[in-house]
Amino acid sequence: MQVKEWIKNAIKSEENEKYLENGRDFINEDALHKALHENISPSDQEIRRIIAKAKSIKALNIDETAKLLHVNNQNLWNEIFTAALEIKRKVYDNRIVFFAPLYCSNLCVNNCAYCGFRSENKEEKRRILTIPEVKTETRHVLNNGHKRMIMVYGEHPQSDVNYMIETIKAVYSVEEKTPKSGRPTSIRRVNVNAAPLSIGDFKKLKECGIGTYQVFQETYHKETYRKVHPQNTLKGDYNWRLYSLHRAQEAGIDDVAIGALFGLYDWRFEVLGLVAHAANLEKHFGVGPHTVSVPRLTPAIGSQLSTQSKYIVNDNDFKKLVAVLRLALPYPGLIITAREQPAIKREVIKLGCTQTDASTKIGIGAYQECVDNDTKKSEQFTIGDPRSLDDIIKEVAEMGMISSFCTAGYRCGRTGEKIMGMLKHCVEGKFCKLNAVLTYREYLDDYASPETKAIGEKLIEKEIGEIKSQHYFMKNNGKIFNDFMRNYEQIKGGARDIYI
Ligand code: SAM
Ligand code: SF4
């Protein structure tokens, strides 16, 4: 099919209509600006009341969030930062989930001003992975120790839903032997970050067994959206993107993920946009987003905007926005990526982030090739944290946090409304703690360097002690604890991929 013909048929605006209210979408810019304007000088007392509400694991509304965004006193910010970590601990315990991105193609029909993949960027070396190349990339990712992958695609007829399905199946089909113990392993959960699809295409993706579908709105501010996404491109359609995750839900994909690209417009407005987005998903489907991402604009080849935007967010404001999101939306996972430098990554992990990538390569085919200048030219932007998975696991262990490769929730049907219900009652976090320990055991035996293993052994011992001391696990004559320990001993003895 010709590219022009494909573009003409891609958007099916009628699929969004039922979600509009009086013909309008849910981002009421006047209301968001008003909330920012009217809540500019909250009292300390009001802020403390809002912090207390968030600590009782209740989502905040737009006005409450706007008040937090305007706090102007370092002591109160410190209270917000402390509360952010407390909330994370209550809902998600002390774990960090790891994943690896796999960039499959940088062909793109769009022309987003901030992105190295944009069609008018002549410096970008275009490439789409073949199925054997996808399998080779997967082997490399597995050899780094990963079990979760997020697949990333430009928007193009050559990387349409059929290509996505073929490549996802290819990833799931790869079986590799672990370097230390030689036991078979494979990717256990594939998530997708790609352009919005129609309901029909989302249904096809659902059938091939994806975990989460992730689409970032980039900016919720409509005028900025129009400026950075030319109107004669598919991505120029704000509402097609805004309702993509509603359509995904309708197609049966019940884990959906939102995000904003911080640096395109005022960060405070974007935070309110994310909160409004989460609330609208919850209103229609009884469940908000599975995760929220906070990518920050980083330099991209051939994009002036990526280095010169007047809205670039500094580290101090970045910490604030992460903490406010943790308070406003206590249930979704919060993702921080390798876009960030190690030092700030460390900081925001302490403010409630729950997931991150590691050993990250974002050039097309970059895991299998040593990154030369040509591979660099196929990158979408530059990354700030190229460290290995083992290095980062060691670092988070030193911070007292356990690394998790758990994919059990999705494979046991704990997704969508069900998992959110469990998170709201702080129950899912408990299962995740057990599965984090089980998958950490696998990592330590199959991949860890001697230094990481040494610190990991101490941490795992402490975790098991904590599990044993919790009433929840010891009810009914310690049934959950005993089941967990049986699995743990089996894994120590060589069994793999068993979970609770
Ligand atoms: N084509 C798909 C889409 O537009 O949704 C996939 C998107 S892209 C491969 C993944 C995300 O990277 C984008 O949604 C955007 O938020 C982010 N991104 C693009 N350019 C960036 C830059 N210069 N710095 C940081 N993140 C960037
Ligand atoms: Fe294409 Fe996505 Fe990059 Fe825009 S952000 S140019 S749609 S790959």
Coordinates of C-alpha atoms and ligand atoms in Angstrom, one line a residue:
M1 CA 0.0 0.0 0.0
Q2 CA 1.2 3.5 -0.8
V3 CA 2.3 5.5 2.2
K4 CA -0.2 8.3 1.4
E5 CA -3.1 5.9 1.1
W6 CA -2.1 4.3 4.4
I7 CA -2.0 7.6 6.2
K8 CA -5.4 8.5 4.8
N9 CA -7.0 5.5 6.4
A10 CA -5.2 5.5 9.7
I11 CA -7.3 7.8 11.8
K12 CA -10.9 6.7 12.6
S13 CA -12.2 9.7 14.5
E14 CA -15.6 8.2 15.0
E15 CA -14.1 5.7 17.5
N16 CA -13.5 8.6 19.9
E17 CA -16.9 10.2 19.7
K18 CA -18.6 8.4 22.5
Y19 CA -16.0 9.6 24.9
L20 CA -16.4 13.3 24.1
E21 CA -18.6 15.4 26.4
N22 CA -20.8 17.8 24.5
G23 CA -18.3 17.4 21.7
R24 CA -15.4 18.4 23.9
D25 CA -12.4 16.4 25.1
F26 CA -11.5 16.1 28.8
I27 CA -8.6 18.5 28.8
N28 CA -10.3 21.7 29.7
E29 CA -7.4 24.0 29.4
D30 CA -9.2 27.0 30.9
A31 CA -10.0 25.0 34.0
L32 CA -6.4 23.7 34.3
H33 CA -5.0 27.3 33.9
K34 CA -7.6 28.5 36.4
A35 CA -6.6 25.9 38.9
L36 CA -2.9 26.9 38.6
H37 CA -3.8 30.5 38.9
E38 CA -6.2 30.3 41.8
N39 CA -4.0 28.0 43.9
I40 CA -0.9 30.0 43.7
S41 CA -0.4 30.7 47.4
P42 CA -1.7 27.8 49.5
S43 CA -1.3 27.9 53.3
D44 CA 1.0 25.5 55.1
Q45 CA -2.0 24.1 56.8
E46 CA -3.7 23.3 53.5
I47 CA -0.6 21.7 52.1
R48 CA -0.2 19.5 55.2
R49 CA -3.9 18.4 54.9
I50 CA -3.2 17.4 51.2
I51 CA -0.1 15.5 52.2
A52 CA -2.1 13.6 54.8
K53 CA -4.8 12.8 52.3
A54 CA -2.2 11.5 49.9
K55 CA -0.5 9.4 52.6
S56 CA -3.9 7.7 53.2
I57 CA -3.5 6.5 49.6
K58 CA -6.2 8.6 48.1
A59 CA -5.8 10.2 44.6
L60 CA -5.7 14.0 44.7
N61 CA -8.0 16.2 42.6
I62 CA -6.8 19.0 40.2
D63 CA -7.0 21.8 42.8
E64 CA -5.1 19.8 45.4
T65 CA -2.4 18.9 42.9
A66 CA -2.2 22.6 41.8
K67 CA -1.7 23.7 45.4
L68 CA 1.2 21.2 45.8
L69 CA 2.8 22.5 42.6
H70 CA 2.9 26.0 44.0
V71 CA 4.6 25.2 47.3
N72 CA 7.2 27.8 47.9
N73 CA 8.9 26.7 51.1
Q74 CA 11.8 24.2 51.2
N75 CA 10.6 22.6 54.5
L76 CA 7.3 21.8 53.0
W77 CA 9.0 20.4 49.9
N78 CA 11.0 18.2 52.2
E79 CA 7.7 17.0 53.7
I80 CA 6.4 16.3 50.2
F81 CA 9.5 14.3 49.3
T82 CA 9.3 12.2 52.4
A83 CA 5.6 11.5 51.9
A84 CA 6.4 10.5 48.2
L85 CA 8.7 7.7 49.4
E86 CA 6.3 6.7 52.2
I87 CA 3.5 6.3 49.6
K88 CA 5.6 4.3 47.3
R89 CA 6.6 2.0 50.2
K90 CA 2.9 1.5 51.2
V91 CA 1.7 0.7 47.7
Y92 CA 4.8 -0.9 46.1
D93 CA 7.1 -1.7 49.0
N94 CA 10.8 -1.1 48.4
R95 CA 11.3 -2.5 45.0
I96 CA 12.4 -1.3 41.6
V97 CA 11.2 -3.2 38.5
F98 CA 13.6 -3.4 35.6
F99 CA 13.0 -3.5 31.8
A100 CA 14.8 -3.0 28.6
P101 CA 13.6 -1.1 25.5
L102 CA 14.0 -2.6 22.1
Y103 CA 13.8 0.0 19.3
C104 CA 12.6 -1.9 16.2
S105 CA 12.4 0.8 13.6
N106 CA 13.0 4.5 13.1
L107 CA 10.9 4.9 9.9
C108 CA 8.4 7.6 10.7
V109 CA 5.7 9.5 8.7
N110 CA 5.5 12.2 11.4
N111 CA 7.6 15.2 11.9
C112 CA 7.7 15.9 15.7
A113 CA 10.0 18.8 16.3
Y114 CA 11.8 17.2 19.2
C115 CA 12.5 13.7 17.9
G116 CA 15.4 12.4 15.9
F117 CA 13.1 10.0 14.0
R118 CA 11.1 12.8 12.4
S119 CA 10.6 12.4 8.7
E120 CA 12.4 15.6 7.7
N121 CA 15.6 14.8 9.7
K122 CA 18.0 13.9 6.9
E123 CA 20.8 13.2 9.4
E124 CA 18.9 10.1 10.7
K125 CA 20.0 6.8 9.3
R126 CA 16.8 4.9 8.7
R127 CA 16.5 1.2 9.5
I128 CA 13.9 -1.4 10.3
L129 CA 14.9 -4.7 12.0
T130 CA 14.2 -7.9 10.2
I131 CA 12.8 -10.8 12.2
P132 CA 16.2 -12.6 12.6
E133 CA 17.6 -9.2 13.8
V134 CA 14.8 -8.9 16.4
K135 CA 15.7 -12.3 17.7
T136 CA 19.4 -11.5 17.9
E137 CA 18.6 -8.2 19.8
T138 CA 16.4 -10.3 22.2
R139 CA 19.3 -12.7 22.9
H140 CA 21.5 -9.8 23.8
V141 CA 18.8 -8.3 26.1
L142 CA 18.3 -11.7 27.8
N143 CA 22.1 -12.0 28.3
N144 CA 22.0 -8.8 30.2
G145 CA 19.6 -10.4 32.6
H146 CA 16.3 -8.9 31.6
K147 CA 12.8 -10.5 31.5
R148 CA 10.7 -7.6 30.5
M149 CA 10.9 -5.6 27.3
I150 CA 9.2 -2.6 25.9
M151 CA 9.2 -2.5 22.1
V152 CA 9.3 0.9 20.4
Y153 CA 8.3 1.7 16.9
G154 CA 8.1 4.8 14.7
E155 CA 4.8 5.3 12.9
H156 CA 5.0 4.0 9.4
P157 CA 3.2 1.4 7.2
Q158 CA 6.3 -0.8 7.2
S159 CA 6.0 -0.9 11.1
D160 CA 2.2 -1.2 11.2
V161 CA 0.3 -3.5 13.5
N162 CA 1.2 -6.6 11.5
Y163 CA 4.9 -5.8 11.8
M164 CA 4.4 -5.2 15.6
I165 CA 2.7 -8.6 15.9
E166 CA 5.5 -10.4 14.0
T167 CA 8.2 -8.8 16.0
I168 CA 6.5 -9.4 19.4
K169 CA 6.0 -13.1 18.5
A170 CA 9.7 -13.2 17.5
V171 CA 10.7 -11.8 20.9
Y172 CA 8.5 -14.3 22.8
S173 CA 9.9 -17.2 20.7
V174 CA 13.5 -16.7 21.7
E175 CA 15.0 -19.1 24.3
E176 CA 18.5 -18.4 25.5
K177 CA 20.7 -20.1 28.1
T178 CA 21.7 -18.0 31.1
P179 CA 25.5 -17.2 31.2
K180 CA 26.2 -18.5 34.7
S181 CA 23.8 -21.5 35.3
G182 CA 23.1 -22.4 31.6
R183 CA 19.4 -22.6 32.4
P184 CA 16.9 -21.7 29.6
T185 CA 15.3 -18.3 29.8
S186 CA 13.1 -16.0 27.7
I187 CA 11.3 -12.7 27.8
R188 CA 8.3 -13.0 30.0
R189 CA 6.5 -9.8 29.3
V190 CA 6.5 -7.5 26.2
N191 CA 5.1 -4.0 26.5
V192 CA 4.7 -1.7 23.5
N193 CA 5.3 2.0 23.0
A194 CA 4.0 3.0 19.6
A195 CA 1.7 5.4 17.9
P196 CA -2.1 5.3 18.5
L197 CA -4.0 2.5 16.8
S198 CA -7.6 1.9 15.9
I199 CA -9.8 -0.4 18.1
G200 CA -9.5 -3.2 15.5
D201 CA -5.7 -3.0 15.5
F202 CA -5.5 -2.9 19.3
K203 CA -7.6 -6.1 19.4
K204 CA -5.0 -7.8 17.2
L205 CA -2.2 -6.7 19.5
K206 CA -4.1 -7.9 22.5
E207 CA -4.3 -11.4 21.0
C208 CA -0.6 -11.7 20.6
G209 CA -0.1 -11.3 24.4
I210 CA 1.2 -7.9 25.1
G211 CA 1.4 -6.5 28.6
T212 CA 1.0 -2.7 28.7
Y213 CA 0.4 -0.4 25.8
Q214 CA 2.1 3.0 26.3
V215 CA 1.4 6.3 24.5
F216 CA 2.7 9.6 25.7
Q217 CA 0.5 12.6 25.0
E218 CA 3.8 14.6 24.8
T219 CA 2.1 17.8 25.8
Y220 CA -1.5 18.4 27.0
H221 CA -1.3 22.0 25.9
K222 CA -3.1 22.3 22.6
E223 CA -1.4 25.2 21.1
T224 CA 2.0 23.8 21.9
Y225 CA 0.8 20.4 20.6
R226 CA -0.1 22.0 17.2
K227 CA 3.3 23.8 17.1
V228 CA 5.5 20.7 17.6
H229 CA 3.3 18.3 15.6
P230 CA 2.7 19.6 12.1
Q231 CA -1.0 19.6 11.3
N232 CA -0.5 17.7 8.0
T233 CA 0.8 14.7 9.9
L234 CA -1.0 11.8 11.6
K235 CA 0.4 12.9 15.0
G236 CA -1.0 16.4 14.4
D237 CA -4.4 15.0 15.5
Y238 CA -4.5 15.7 19.3
N239 CA -7.7 13.8 20.0
W240 CA -6.6 10.7 18.1
R241 CA -3.7 10.5 20.6
L242 CA -5.6 11.7 23.6
Y243 CA -8.2 8.9 23.3
S244 CA -5.8 6.2 22.1
L245 CA -5.7 4.5 25.5
H246 CA -9.5 4.6 25.8
R247 CA -9.6 2.7 22.5
A248 CA -7.0 0.3 23.8
Q249 CA -9.1 -0.4 26.9
E250 CA -12.2 -0.9 24.7
A251 CA -10.2 -3.4 22.7
G252 CA -9.4 -5.3 25.9
I253 CA -5.9 -4.1 26.7
D254 CA -6.5 -3.2 30.3
D255 CA -3.0 -2.1 31.2
V256 CA -2.4 1.2 29.6
A257 CA 0.4 3.7 30.3
I258 CA 0.4 7.5 30.0
G259 CA 3.2 10.1 30.0
A260 CA 4.2 13.6 29.1
L261 CA 7.4 14.8 27.4
F262 CA 8.6 17.4 30.0
G263 CA 10.2 20.4 28.4
L264 CA 7.7 21.2 25.7
Y265 CA 5.4 23.4 27.9
D266 CA 5.1 24.5 31.5
W267 CA 5.8 21.4 33.7
R268 CA 3.0 22.4 36.2
F269 CA 0.4 22.4 33.4
E270 CA 1.6 19.0 32.2
V271 CA 1.3 17.5 35.7
L272 CA -2.3 18.6 35.8
G273 CA -2.8 17.1 32.3
L274 CA -1.6 13.7 33.5
V275 CA -3.8 13.9 36.6
A276 CA -6.8 14.7 34.4
H277 CA -6.0 11.9 31.9
A278 CA -5.7 9.4 34.8
A279 CA -9.1 10.5 36.2
N280 CA -10.8 10.3 32.8
L281 CA -9.5 6.7 32.2
E282 CA -10.7 5.8 35.7
K283 CA -14.1 7.4 35.0
H284 CA -14.7 5.4 31.8
F285 CA -13.1 2.0 32.7
G286 CA -13.0 2.0 36.5
V287 CA -9.2 1.8 36.3
G288 CA -6.5 4.5 35.8
P289 CA -3.2 4.1 34.0
H290 CA -0.9 1.2 34.9
T291 CA 2.1 3.5 34.8
V292 CA 3.0 7.1 34.3
S293 CA 6.2 8.1 32.6
V294 CA 8.0 11.4 33.0
P295 CA 10.5 11.6 30.0
R296 CA 12.4 14.8 29.9
L297 CA 13.5 16.4 26.7
T298 CA 17.1 15.4 25.8
P299 CA 19.2 16.4 22.8
A300 CA 18.2 14.7 19.6
I301 CA 20.2 14.8 16.3
G302 CA 18.7 17.3 14.0
S303 CA 16.3 18.9 16.5
Q304 CA 16.9 22.5 17.7
L305 CA 13.9 22.4 19.9
S306 CA 15.4 19.5 21.9
T307 CA 18.2 21.7 23.2
Q308 CA 16.6 25.2 23.0
S309 CA 13.1 24.8 24.3
K310 CA 12.3 27.6 26.8
Y311 CA 10.4 25.1 28.9
I312 CA 13.4 22.8 29.6
V313 CA 12.9 21.4 33.2
N314 CA 15.8 21.8 35.6
D315 CA 16.7 19.0 38.1
N316 CA 15.1 20.8 41.0
D317 CA 11.7 21.2 39.3
F318 CA 12.0 17.6 38.0
K319 CA 12.2 16.3 41.5
K320 CA 9.2 18.3 42.5
L321 CA 7.1 17.1 39.6
V322 CA 8.0 13.5 40.3
A323 CA 7.1 13.8 44.0
V324 CA 3.8 15.6 43.3
L325 CA 2.8 12.9 40.8
R326 CA 3.6 10.3 43.4
L327 CA 1.2 12.1 45.8
A328 CA -1.5 12.9 43.3
L329 CA -1.6 9.4 41.7
P330 CA -0.6 6.9 44.4
Y331 CA -1.4 3.7 42.5
P332 CA 0.2 3.7 39.0
G333 CA 3.9 2.7 38.7
L334 CA 6.1 5.7 38.0
I335 CA 8.8 5.2 35.3
I336 CA 12.1 6.9 35.1
T337 CA 14.2 6.1 32.0
A338 CA 17.8 6.1 30.9
R339 CA 17.3 9.6 29.5
E340 CA 18.3 10.7 32.9
Q341 CA 21.8 10.9 34.3
P342 CA 22.7 8.5 37.2
A343 CA 22.7 11.2 39.9
I344 CA 19.1 12.5 39.2
K345 CA 17.9 9.0 38.6
R346 CA 19.0 8.1 42.1
E347 CA 17.3 11.1 43.5
V348 CA 13.9 10.4 41.9
I349 CA 14.0 6.7 42.8
K350 CA 13.9 8.0 46.3
L351 CA 10.8 10.1 45.4
G352 CA 8.7 7.2 44.5
C353 CA 9.7 5.9 41.1
T354 CA 9.0 2.2 40.7
Q355 CA 10.4 1.2 37.3
T356 CA 13.5 1.9 35.3
D357 CA 15.4 0.6 32.3
A358 CA 19.1 -0.5 32.3
S359 CA 21.8 -1.7 29.9
T360 CA 19.8 0.5 27.6
K361 CA 20.6 0.9 23.9
I362 CA 18.2 2.9 21.7
G363 CA 19.9 2.7 18.3
I364 CA 18.2 0.4 15.8
G365 CA 20.1 -2.9 16.1
A366 CA 22.4 -1.4 18.8
Y367 CA 22.4 -4.3 21.2
Q368 CA 24.0 -6.6 18.7
E369 CA 26.4 -4.1 17.2
C370 CA 29.0 -2.2 19.1
V371 CA 27.6 1.3 18.8
D372 CA 29.5 3.0 16.0
N373 CA 28.7 6.4 14.4
D374 CA 26.1 4.8 12.1
T375 CA 24.2 3.2 14.9
K376 CA 24.3 6.5 16.8
K377 CA 22.7 8.2 13.9
S378 CA 19.7 5.9 14.2
E379 CA 19.1 7.0 17.8
Q380 CA 16.0 9.0 18.7
F381 CA 17.7 11.1 21.4
T382 CA 20.8 10.8 23.6
I383 CA 20.7 8.7 26.8
G384 CA 22.1 9.9 30.1
D385 CA 22.6 6.6 31.9
P386 CA 24.3 3.9 29.8
R387 CA 25.3 1.8 32.9
S388 CA 24.8 -1.9 32.9
L389 CA 21.9 -3.7 34.6
D390 CA 24.3 -5.2 37.1
D391 CA 25.8 -1.8 38.0
I392 CA 22.3 -0.3 38.7
I393 CA 21.1 -3.4 40.6
K394 CA 24.1 -3.0 42.8
E395 CA 23.4 0.7 43.3
V396 CA 19.8 0.2 44.3
A397 CA 20.8 -2.6 46.6
E398 CA 23.1 -0.2 48.3
M399 CA 20.1 2.1 48.7
G400 CA 18.3 -0.8 50.4
M401 CA 16.0 -1.5 47.5
I402 CA 15.3 -4.8 45.9
S403 CA 15.3 -5.3 42.1
S404 CA 12.4 -7.1 40.6
F405 CA 11.9 -8.9 37.3
C406 CA 8.4 -10.0 38.3
T407 CA 5.9 -10.5 35.5
A408 CA 3.5 -12.6 37.6
G409 CA 0.7 -10.1 37.9
Y410 CA 0.1 -10.1 34.2
R411 CA 0.5 -13.8 33.8
C412 CA -1.9 -14.6 36.7
G413 CA -4.6 -12.3 35.4
R414 CA -3.8 -9.6 38.0
T415 CA -4.2 -6.7 35.4
G416 CA -6.4 -3.7 34.9
E417 CA -9.2 -3.1 37.4
K418 CA -8.1 -6.2 39.4
I419 CA -4.6 -5.1 40.0
M420 CA -5.6 -1.5 40.7
G421 CA -8.1 -2.8 43.3
M422 CA -5.3 -4.8 44.9
L423 CA -2.9 -1.8 44.8
K424 CA -5.6 0.4 46.4
H425 CA -5.8 -2.0 49.3
C426 CA -2.0 -2.3 49.4
V427 CA -2.3 -6.1 48.7
E428 CA -0.6 -6.3 45.3
G429 CA 2.5 -4.7 46.7
K430 CA 2.7 -7.7 49.1
F431 CA 2.6 -10.3 46.3
C432 CA 5.1 -8.2 44.4
K433 CA 7.4 -8.3 47.3
L434 CA 7.4 -12.1 47.3
N435 CA 7.8 -12.3 43.5
A436 CA 10.5 -9.6 43.6
V437 CA 12.5 -11.8 46.0
L438 CA 12.0 -14.9 43.8
T439 CA 13.1 -13.1 40.6
Y440 CA 16.0 -11.5 42.5
R441 CA 17.2 -14.9 43.6
E442 CA 17.2 -15.9 39.9
Y443 CA 19.2 -12.8 38.9
L444 CA 21.8 -13.4 41.6
D445 CA 22.3 -17.0 40.6
D446 CA 22.2 -16.5 36.8
Y447 CA 23.8 -13.1 36.1
A448 CA 25.1 -11.1 39.1
S449 CA 28.8 -10.1 39.3
P450 CA 30.5 -11.2 42.6
E451 CA 30.1 -7.7 44.1
T452 CA 26.4 -7.5 43.3
K453 CA 25.9 -11.0 44.5
A454 CA 27.6 -10.2 47.8
I455 CA 25.4 -7.2 48.6
G456 CA 22.3 -9.0 47.1
E457 CA 22.6 -12.0 49.4
K458 CA 22.5 -9.7 52.5
L459 CA 19.5 -7.8 51.1
I460 CA 17.6 -11.0 50.3
E461 CA 18.1 -12.3 53.8
K462 CA 16.8 -9.1 55.2
E463 CA 13.8 -9.2 52.9
I464 CA 12.9 -12.8 53.9
G465 CA 13.2 -11.7 57.5
E466 CA 10.8 -8.9 56.9
I467 CA 8.3 -11.2 55.1
K468 CA 8.4 -13.6 58.0
S469 CA 7.7 -10.7 60.4
Q470 CA 4.5 -9.6 58.6
H471 CA 1.2 -10.8 59.9
Y472 CA -0.3 -10.9 56.4
F473 CA 2.1 -13.6 55.2
M474 CA 1.8 -15.6 58.4
K475 CA -2.0 -15.9 58.6
N476 CA -3.5 -19.5 58.4
N477 CA -0.5 -21.1 59.9
G478 CA 1.9 -19.2 57.7
K479 CA 0.4 -20.6 54.5
I480 CA 1.6 -17.8 52.2
F481 CA 5.1 -17.7 53.8
N482 CA 5.5 -21.5 53.5
D483 CA 4.4 -21.5 49.8
F484 CA 6.8 -18.7 49.2
M485 CA 9.7 -20.4 50.9
R486 CA 9.0 -23.6 49.0
N487 CA 9.3 -21.6 45.7
Y488 CA 12.4 -19.9 47.0
E489 CA 14.1 -23.2 47.8
Q490 CA 13.1 -24.6 44.4
I491 CA 14.6 -21.6 42.6
K492 CA 17.8 -22.0 44.7
G493 CA 17.9 -25.6 43.5
G494 CA 17.6 -24.6 39.9
A495 CA 13.9 -24.3 39.1
R496 CA 13.0 -21.1 37.1
D497 CA 10.0 -18.9 36.5
I498 CA 7.8 -19.9 39.4
Y499 CA 5.8 -17.3 41.1
I500 CA 3.0 -16.6 43.6
Ligands
SAM1 N1 6.2 6.9 17.4 C1 5.6 6.5 18.7 C2 4.9 7.7 19.3 O1 5.0 8.8 18.7 O2 4.2 7.5 20.2 C3 6.8 6.1 19.6 C4 7.3 7.2 20.2 S1 8.9 7.5 20.5 C5 9.8 6.3 19.7 C6 8.8 7.3 22.3 C7 8.8 8.6 23.0 O3 10.1 9.2 23.1 C8 7.9 9.7 22.5 O4 6.6 9.5 22.8 C9 8.5 10.9 23.1 O5 7.8 11.3 24.3 C10 9.9 10.5 23.5 N2 10.9 11.4 22.8 C11 10.9 11.8 21.5 N3 11.9 12.7 21.3 C12 12.6 12.8 22.5 C13 13.7 13.6 23.0 N4 14.3 14.4 22.2 N5 14.0 13.5 24.3 C14 13.4 12.7 25.1 N6 12.3 12.0 24.8 C15 11.9 12.0 23.5
SF4_2 FE1 7.8 9.6 14.9 FE2 7.1 9.1 17.4 FE3 9.4 10.4 16.8 FE4 7.1 11.6 16.5 S1 7.9 10.9 18.5 S2 8.8 11.6 15.0 S3 5.8 9.9 15.9 S4 8.9 8.3 16.3

